[in-house]
Short mmCIF file of C-alpha atoms and ligand atoms in Angstrom, two decimals:
data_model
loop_
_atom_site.label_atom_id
_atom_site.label_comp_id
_atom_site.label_asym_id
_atom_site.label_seq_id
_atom_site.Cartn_x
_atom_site.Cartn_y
_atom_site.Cartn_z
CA UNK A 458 -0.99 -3.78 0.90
CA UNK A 459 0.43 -5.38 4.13
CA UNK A 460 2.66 -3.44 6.12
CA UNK A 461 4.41 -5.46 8.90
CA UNK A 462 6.27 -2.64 10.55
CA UNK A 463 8.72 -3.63 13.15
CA UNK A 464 6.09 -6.49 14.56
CA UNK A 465 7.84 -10.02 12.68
CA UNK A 466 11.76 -10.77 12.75
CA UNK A 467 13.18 -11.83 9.51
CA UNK A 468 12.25 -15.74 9.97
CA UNK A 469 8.86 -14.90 10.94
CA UNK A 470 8.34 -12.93 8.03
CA UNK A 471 9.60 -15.60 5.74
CA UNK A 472 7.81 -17.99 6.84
CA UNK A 473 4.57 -15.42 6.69
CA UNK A 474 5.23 -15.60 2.96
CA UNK A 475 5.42 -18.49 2.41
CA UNK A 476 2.50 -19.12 4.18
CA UNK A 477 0.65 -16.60 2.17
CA UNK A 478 2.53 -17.74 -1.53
CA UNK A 479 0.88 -21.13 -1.36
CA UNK A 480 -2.28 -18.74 -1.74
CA UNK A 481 -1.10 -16.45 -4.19
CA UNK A 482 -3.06 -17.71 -6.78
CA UNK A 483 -6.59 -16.82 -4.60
CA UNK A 484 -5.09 -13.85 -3.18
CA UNK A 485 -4.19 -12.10 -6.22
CA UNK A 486 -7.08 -13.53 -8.23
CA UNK A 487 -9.06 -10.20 -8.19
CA UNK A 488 -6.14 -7.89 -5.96
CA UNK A 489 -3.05 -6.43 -6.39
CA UNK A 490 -0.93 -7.72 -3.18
CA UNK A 491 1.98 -5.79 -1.69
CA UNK A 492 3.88 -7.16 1.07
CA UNK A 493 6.04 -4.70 2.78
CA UNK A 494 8.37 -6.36 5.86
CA UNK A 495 11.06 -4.61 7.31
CA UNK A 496 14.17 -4.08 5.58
CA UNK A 497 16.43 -6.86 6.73
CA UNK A 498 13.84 -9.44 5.84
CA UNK A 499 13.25 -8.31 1.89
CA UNK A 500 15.39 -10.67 0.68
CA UNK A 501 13.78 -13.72 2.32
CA UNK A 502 10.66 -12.71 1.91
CA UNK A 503 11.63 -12.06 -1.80
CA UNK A 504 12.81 -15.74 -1.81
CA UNK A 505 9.47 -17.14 -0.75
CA UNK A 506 7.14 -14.96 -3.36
CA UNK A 507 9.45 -14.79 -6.11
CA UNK A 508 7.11 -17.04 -8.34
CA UNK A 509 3.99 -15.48 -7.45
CA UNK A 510 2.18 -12.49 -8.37
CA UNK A 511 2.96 -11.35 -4.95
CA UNK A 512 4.52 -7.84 -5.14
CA UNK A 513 7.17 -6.43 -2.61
CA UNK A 514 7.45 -3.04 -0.81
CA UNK A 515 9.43 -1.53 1.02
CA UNK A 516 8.28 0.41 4.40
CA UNK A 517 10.20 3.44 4.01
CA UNK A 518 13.43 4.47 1.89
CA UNK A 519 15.80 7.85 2.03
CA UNK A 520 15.66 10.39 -0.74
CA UNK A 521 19.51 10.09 -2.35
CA UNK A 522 20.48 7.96 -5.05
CA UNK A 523 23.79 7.08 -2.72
CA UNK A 524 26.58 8.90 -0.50
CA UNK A 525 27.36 9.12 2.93
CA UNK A 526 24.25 8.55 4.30
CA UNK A 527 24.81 6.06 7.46
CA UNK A 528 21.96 4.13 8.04
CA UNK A 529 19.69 4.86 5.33
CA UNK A 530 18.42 2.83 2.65
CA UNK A 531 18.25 4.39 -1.04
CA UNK A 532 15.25 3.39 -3.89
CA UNK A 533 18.39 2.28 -5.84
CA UNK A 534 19.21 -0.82 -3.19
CA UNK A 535 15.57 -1.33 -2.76
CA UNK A 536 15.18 -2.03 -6.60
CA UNK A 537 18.01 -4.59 -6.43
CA UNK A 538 15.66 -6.06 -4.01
CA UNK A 539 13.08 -5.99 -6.07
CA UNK A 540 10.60 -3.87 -4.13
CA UNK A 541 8.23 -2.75 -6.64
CA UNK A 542 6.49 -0.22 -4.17
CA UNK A 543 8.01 2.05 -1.13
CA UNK A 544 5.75 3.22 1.88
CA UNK A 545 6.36 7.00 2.06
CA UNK A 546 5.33 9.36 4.80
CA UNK A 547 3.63 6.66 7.07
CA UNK A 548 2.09 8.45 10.30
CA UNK A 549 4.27 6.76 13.03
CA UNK A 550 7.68 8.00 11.07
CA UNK A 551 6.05 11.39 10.75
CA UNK A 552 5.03 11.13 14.57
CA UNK A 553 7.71 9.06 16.29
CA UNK A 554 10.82 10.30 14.06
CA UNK A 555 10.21 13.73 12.94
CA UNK A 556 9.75 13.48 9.38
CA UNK A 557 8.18 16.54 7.94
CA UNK A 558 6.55 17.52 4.49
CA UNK A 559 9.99 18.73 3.19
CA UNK A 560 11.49 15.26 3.73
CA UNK A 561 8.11 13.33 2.40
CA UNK A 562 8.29 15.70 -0.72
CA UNK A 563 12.17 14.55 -1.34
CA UNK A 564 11.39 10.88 -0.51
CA UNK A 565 8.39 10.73 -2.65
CA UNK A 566 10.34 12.43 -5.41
CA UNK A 567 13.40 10.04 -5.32
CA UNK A 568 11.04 7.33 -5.66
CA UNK A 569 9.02 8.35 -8.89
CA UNK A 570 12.88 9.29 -10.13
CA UNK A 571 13.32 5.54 -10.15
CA UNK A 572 9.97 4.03 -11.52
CA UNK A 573 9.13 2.84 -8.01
CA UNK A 574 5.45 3.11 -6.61
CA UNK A 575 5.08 5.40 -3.44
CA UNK A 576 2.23 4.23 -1.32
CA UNK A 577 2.56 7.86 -0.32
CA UNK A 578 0.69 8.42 3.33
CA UNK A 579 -1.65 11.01 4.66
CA UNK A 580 -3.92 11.38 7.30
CA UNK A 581 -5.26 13.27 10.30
CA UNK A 582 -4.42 13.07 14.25
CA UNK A 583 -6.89 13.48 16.59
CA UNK A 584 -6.83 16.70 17.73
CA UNK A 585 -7.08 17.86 14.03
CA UNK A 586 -10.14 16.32 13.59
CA UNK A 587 -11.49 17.37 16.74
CA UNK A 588 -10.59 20.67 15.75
CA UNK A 589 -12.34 20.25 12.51
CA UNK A 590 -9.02 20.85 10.41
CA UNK A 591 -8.52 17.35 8.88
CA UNK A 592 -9.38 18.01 5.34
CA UNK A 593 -7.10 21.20 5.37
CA UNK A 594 -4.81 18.91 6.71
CA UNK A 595 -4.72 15.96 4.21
CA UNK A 596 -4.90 18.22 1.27
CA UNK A 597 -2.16 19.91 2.45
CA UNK A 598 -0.15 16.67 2.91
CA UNK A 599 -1.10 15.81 -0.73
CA UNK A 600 -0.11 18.52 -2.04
CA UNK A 601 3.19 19.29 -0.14
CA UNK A 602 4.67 15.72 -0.92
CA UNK A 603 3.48 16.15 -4.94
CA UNK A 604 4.89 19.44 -5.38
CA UNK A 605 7.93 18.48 -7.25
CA UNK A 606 6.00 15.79 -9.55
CA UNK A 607 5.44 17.22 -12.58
CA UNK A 608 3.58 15.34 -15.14
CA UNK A 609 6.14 14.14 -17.30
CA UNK A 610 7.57 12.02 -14.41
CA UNK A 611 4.64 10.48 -13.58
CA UNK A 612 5.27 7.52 -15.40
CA UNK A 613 3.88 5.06 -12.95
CA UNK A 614 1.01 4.78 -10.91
CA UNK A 615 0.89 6.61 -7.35
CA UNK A 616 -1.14 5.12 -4.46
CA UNK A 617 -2.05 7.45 -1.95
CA UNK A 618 -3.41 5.98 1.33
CA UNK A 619 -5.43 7.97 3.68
CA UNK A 620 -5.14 6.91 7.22
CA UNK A 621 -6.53 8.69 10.12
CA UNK A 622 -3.59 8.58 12.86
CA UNK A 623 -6.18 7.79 15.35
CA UNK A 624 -7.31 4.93 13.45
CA UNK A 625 -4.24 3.32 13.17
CA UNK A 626 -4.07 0.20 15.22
CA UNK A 627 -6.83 1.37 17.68
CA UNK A 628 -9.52 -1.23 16.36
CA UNK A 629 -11.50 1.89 15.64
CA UNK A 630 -11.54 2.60 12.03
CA UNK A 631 -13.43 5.55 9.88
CA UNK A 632 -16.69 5.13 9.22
CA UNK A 633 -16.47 4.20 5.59
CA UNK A 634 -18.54 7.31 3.89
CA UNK A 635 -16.12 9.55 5.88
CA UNK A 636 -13.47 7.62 4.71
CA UNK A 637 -14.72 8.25 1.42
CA UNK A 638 -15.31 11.59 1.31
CA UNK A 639 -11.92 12.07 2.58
CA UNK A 640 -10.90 10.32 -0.50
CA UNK A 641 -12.83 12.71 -2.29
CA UNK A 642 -10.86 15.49 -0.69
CA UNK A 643 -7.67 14.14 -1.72
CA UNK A 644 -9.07 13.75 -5.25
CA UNK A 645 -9.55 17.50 -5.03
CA UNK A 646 -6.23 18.31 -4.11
CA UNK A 647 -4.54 16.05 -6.78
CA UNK A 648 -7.31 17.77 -9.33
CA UNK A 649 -5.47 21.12 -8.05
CA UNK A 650 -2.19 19.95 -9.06
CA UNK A 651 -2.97 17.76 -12.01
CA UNK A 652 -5.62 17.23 -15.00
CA UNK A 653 -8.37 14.80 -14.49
CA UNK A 654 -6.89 12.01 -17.21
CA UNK A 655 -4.08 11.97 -15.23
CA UNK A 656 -5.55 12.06 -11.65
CA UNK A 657 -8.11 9.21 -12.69
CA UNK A 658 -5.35 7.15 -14.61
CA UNK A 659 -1.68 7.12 -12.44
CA UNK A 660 -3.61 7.54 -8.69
CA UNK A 661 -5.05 4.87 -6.45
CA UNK A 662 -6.59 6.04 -3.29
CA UNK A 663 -6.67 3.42 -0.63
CA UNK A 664 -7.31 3.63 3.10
CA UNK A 665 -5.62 2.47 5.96
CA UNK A 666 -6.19 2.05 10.19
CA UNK A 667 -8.02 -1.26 11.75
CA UNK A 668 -8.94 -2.76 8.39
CA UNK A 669 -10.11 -6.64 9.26
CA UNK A 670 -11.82 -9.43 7.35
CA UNK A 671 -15.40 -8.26 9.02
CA UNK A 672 -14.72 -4.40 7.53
CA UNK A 673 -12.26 -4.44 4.48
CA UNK A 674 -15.15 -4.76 2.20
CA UNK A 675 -16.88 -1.55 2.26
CA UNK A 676 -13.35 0.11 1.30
CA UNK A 677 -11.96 -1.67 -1.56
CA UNK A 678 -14.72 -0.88 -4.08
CA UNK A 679 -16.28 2.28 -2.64
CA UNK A 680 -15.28 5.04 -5.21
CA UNK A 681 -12.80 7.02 -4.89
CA UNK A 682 -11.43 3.94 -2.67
CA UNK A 683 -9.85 1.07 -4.37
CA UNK A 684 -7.77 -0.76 -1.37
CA UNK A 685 -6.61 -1.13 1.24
CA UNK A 686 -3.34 -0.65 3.96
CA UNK A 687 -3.12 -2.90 6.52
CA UNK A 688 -1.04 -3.25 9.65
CA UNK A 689 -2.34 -5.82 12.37
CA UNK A 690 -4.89 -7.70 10.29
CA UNK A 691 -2.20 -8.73 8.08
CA UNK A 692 0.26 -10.48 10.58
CA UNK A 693 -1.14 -13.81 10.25
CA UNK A 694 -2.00 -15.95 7.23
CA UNK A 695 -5.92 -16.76 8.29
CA UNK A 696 -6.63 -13.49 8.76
CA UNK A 697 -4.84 -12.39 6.08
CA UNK A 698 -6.83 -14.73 3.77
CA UNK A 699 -9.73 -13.89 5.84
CA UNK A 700 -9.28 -10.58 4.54
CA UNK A 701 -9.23 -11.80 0.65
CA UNK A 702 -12.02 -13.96 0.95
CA UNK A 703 -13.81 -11.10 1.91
CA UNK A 704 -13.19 -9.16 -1.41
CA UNK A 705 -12.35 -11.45 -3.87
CA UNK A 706 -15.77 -12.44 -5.75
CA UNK A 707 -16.09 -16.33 -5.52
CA UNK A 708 -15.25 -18.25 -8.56
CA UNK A 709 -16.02 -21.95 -9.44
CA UNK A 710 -13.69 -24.13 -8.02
CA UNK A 711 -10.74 -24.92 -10.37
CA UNK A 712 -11.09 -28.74 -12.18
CA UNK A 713 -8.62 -31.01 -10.11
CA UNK A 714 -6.66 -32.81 -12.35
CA UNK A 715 -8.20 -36.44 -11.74
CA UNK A 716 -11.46 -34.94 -12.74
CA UNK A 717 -10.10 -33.50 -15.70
CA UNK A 718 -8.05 -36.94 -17.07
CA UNK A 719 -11.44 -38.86 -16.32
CA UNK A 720 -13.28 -36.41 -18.58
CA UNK A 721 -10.40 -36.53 -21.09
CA UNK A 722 -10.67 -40.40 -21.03
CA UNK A 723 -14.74 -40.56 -21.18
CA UNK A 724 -14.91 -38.33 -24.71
CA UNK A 725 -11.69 -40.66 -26.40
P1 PGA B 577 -3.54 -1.12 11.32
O1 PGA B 577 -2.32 -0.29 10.67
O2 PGA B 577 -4.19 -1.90 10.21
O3 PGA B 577 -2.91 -2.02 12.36
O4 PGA B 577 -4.47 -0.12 11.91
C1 PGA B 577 -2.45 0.31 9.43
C2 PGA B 577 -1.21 1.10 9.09
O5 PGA B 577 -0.61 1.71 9.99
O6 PGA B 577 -0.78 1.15 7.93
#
């Protein structure tokens, strides 16, 4: 999952996917891939995936369904748009802009309402893991923004991403068995509200903060982990790639067509 924040304008993110759809077939070989630019460029960036596997996200979203709500974007429009996931609760909205667990919890919900993914975020700062707090923390997080979720709405798959605040763009990233065993934390808070079928079947956990080609790999397939968020690794198209080639097992290479008519023409 790529989240571009604020850092491309709308050509520049076009022209990112496209970049990155001429490899869509490598890149989603053995991945799910999200791409998640800022609002105004959806549509463009729509444009240049729209016959790939590529998915689209959206980076945030508002909690109603419509009304006089200047400025704010609702799952509703983002559907037109065909965003098939919506980042929720990222650290720098709950940090720079005030959002608290009240406002995750209705954002969240809104987005489940409408059979959109939440790539719902969660993580520690750095004075709550100094202070030894950050698995109260996260669990708490998980738990606040599920609370309205009962079962029978959870239709869809959930994708929670755990990412330290002080990991986040500070080319320091978690050590990858804490990382994991924070993902283990936030399977025990999900195993608090919900019973194991369900945990193991509708939830991804994924982790986020200075992911890069040399590190990606020990997060992707370390259970509970199964992925990956990633902000400044994925502005460019070689590392970007860098990043899949790192993950994706190696297949043979695909038979060109030439070599295929030759062979066609040898057995008639
Ligand atoms: P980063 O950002 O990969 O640049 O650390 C990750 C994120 O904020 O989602």
């Amino acid at each position: 999952m790529a989240n571009w924040k604020m850092n491309l304008a709308v050509e520049e993110s076009a022209s990112l996917a496209g970049q990155l759809a001429k490899s869509a077939r490598e890149l989603t070989r053995a991945a799910d891939v999200v791409l998640c630019p800022s609002f105004p460029a959806l549509p463009r960036v729509l444009r240049q995936i729209a016959q790939t596997d590529i998915a689209l996200g959206a980076q945030d979203v508002f909690w109603e369904d419509e009304g006089n709500f200047t400025g704010e974007v609702s799952v509703r429009q983002l559907r037109e748009l065909h965003c098939a996931y919506v980042i929720v609760g990222h650290s720098e909205r709950r940090r720079l802009l005030g959002e608290t667990d009240e406002m995750i919890r209705k954002k969240t919900s809104a987005v489940i309402r409408n059979n959109v993914t939440p790539i719902l975020c969660v993580g520690e700062s750095n004075d709550e893991r100094r202070s030894g707090r950050q698995e109260l923390v996260v669990a708490s997080q998980v738990k606040e923004a599920l609370a309205n979720i009962r079962p029978p709405f959870l239709a869809q798959r959930i994708v929670i991403a755990y990412e330290p605040m002080w990991a986040i763009a500070s080319g320091e990233a978690c050590d990858p068995a804490e990382a994991k065993r924070m993902g283990e934390v936030i399977t025990y808070a999900l195993l608090e509200l919900y019973d194991s079928p369900l945990v193991r079947d509708n939830f991804r956990i994924t982790y986020g903060g200075s992911v890069t080609a040399d590190n990606i790999k020990e997060y992707v397939d370390f259970d509970p982990l199964e992925g990956v968020l990633v902000g400044g690794a994925s502005l460019n198209a070689e590392s970007f790639l860098g990043m899949a080639r790192a993950v994706i097992p190696s297949a043979p290479p695909k038979k060109t067509q030439p070599q295929r008519a030759r062979r066609a023409k040898k057995k008639r």
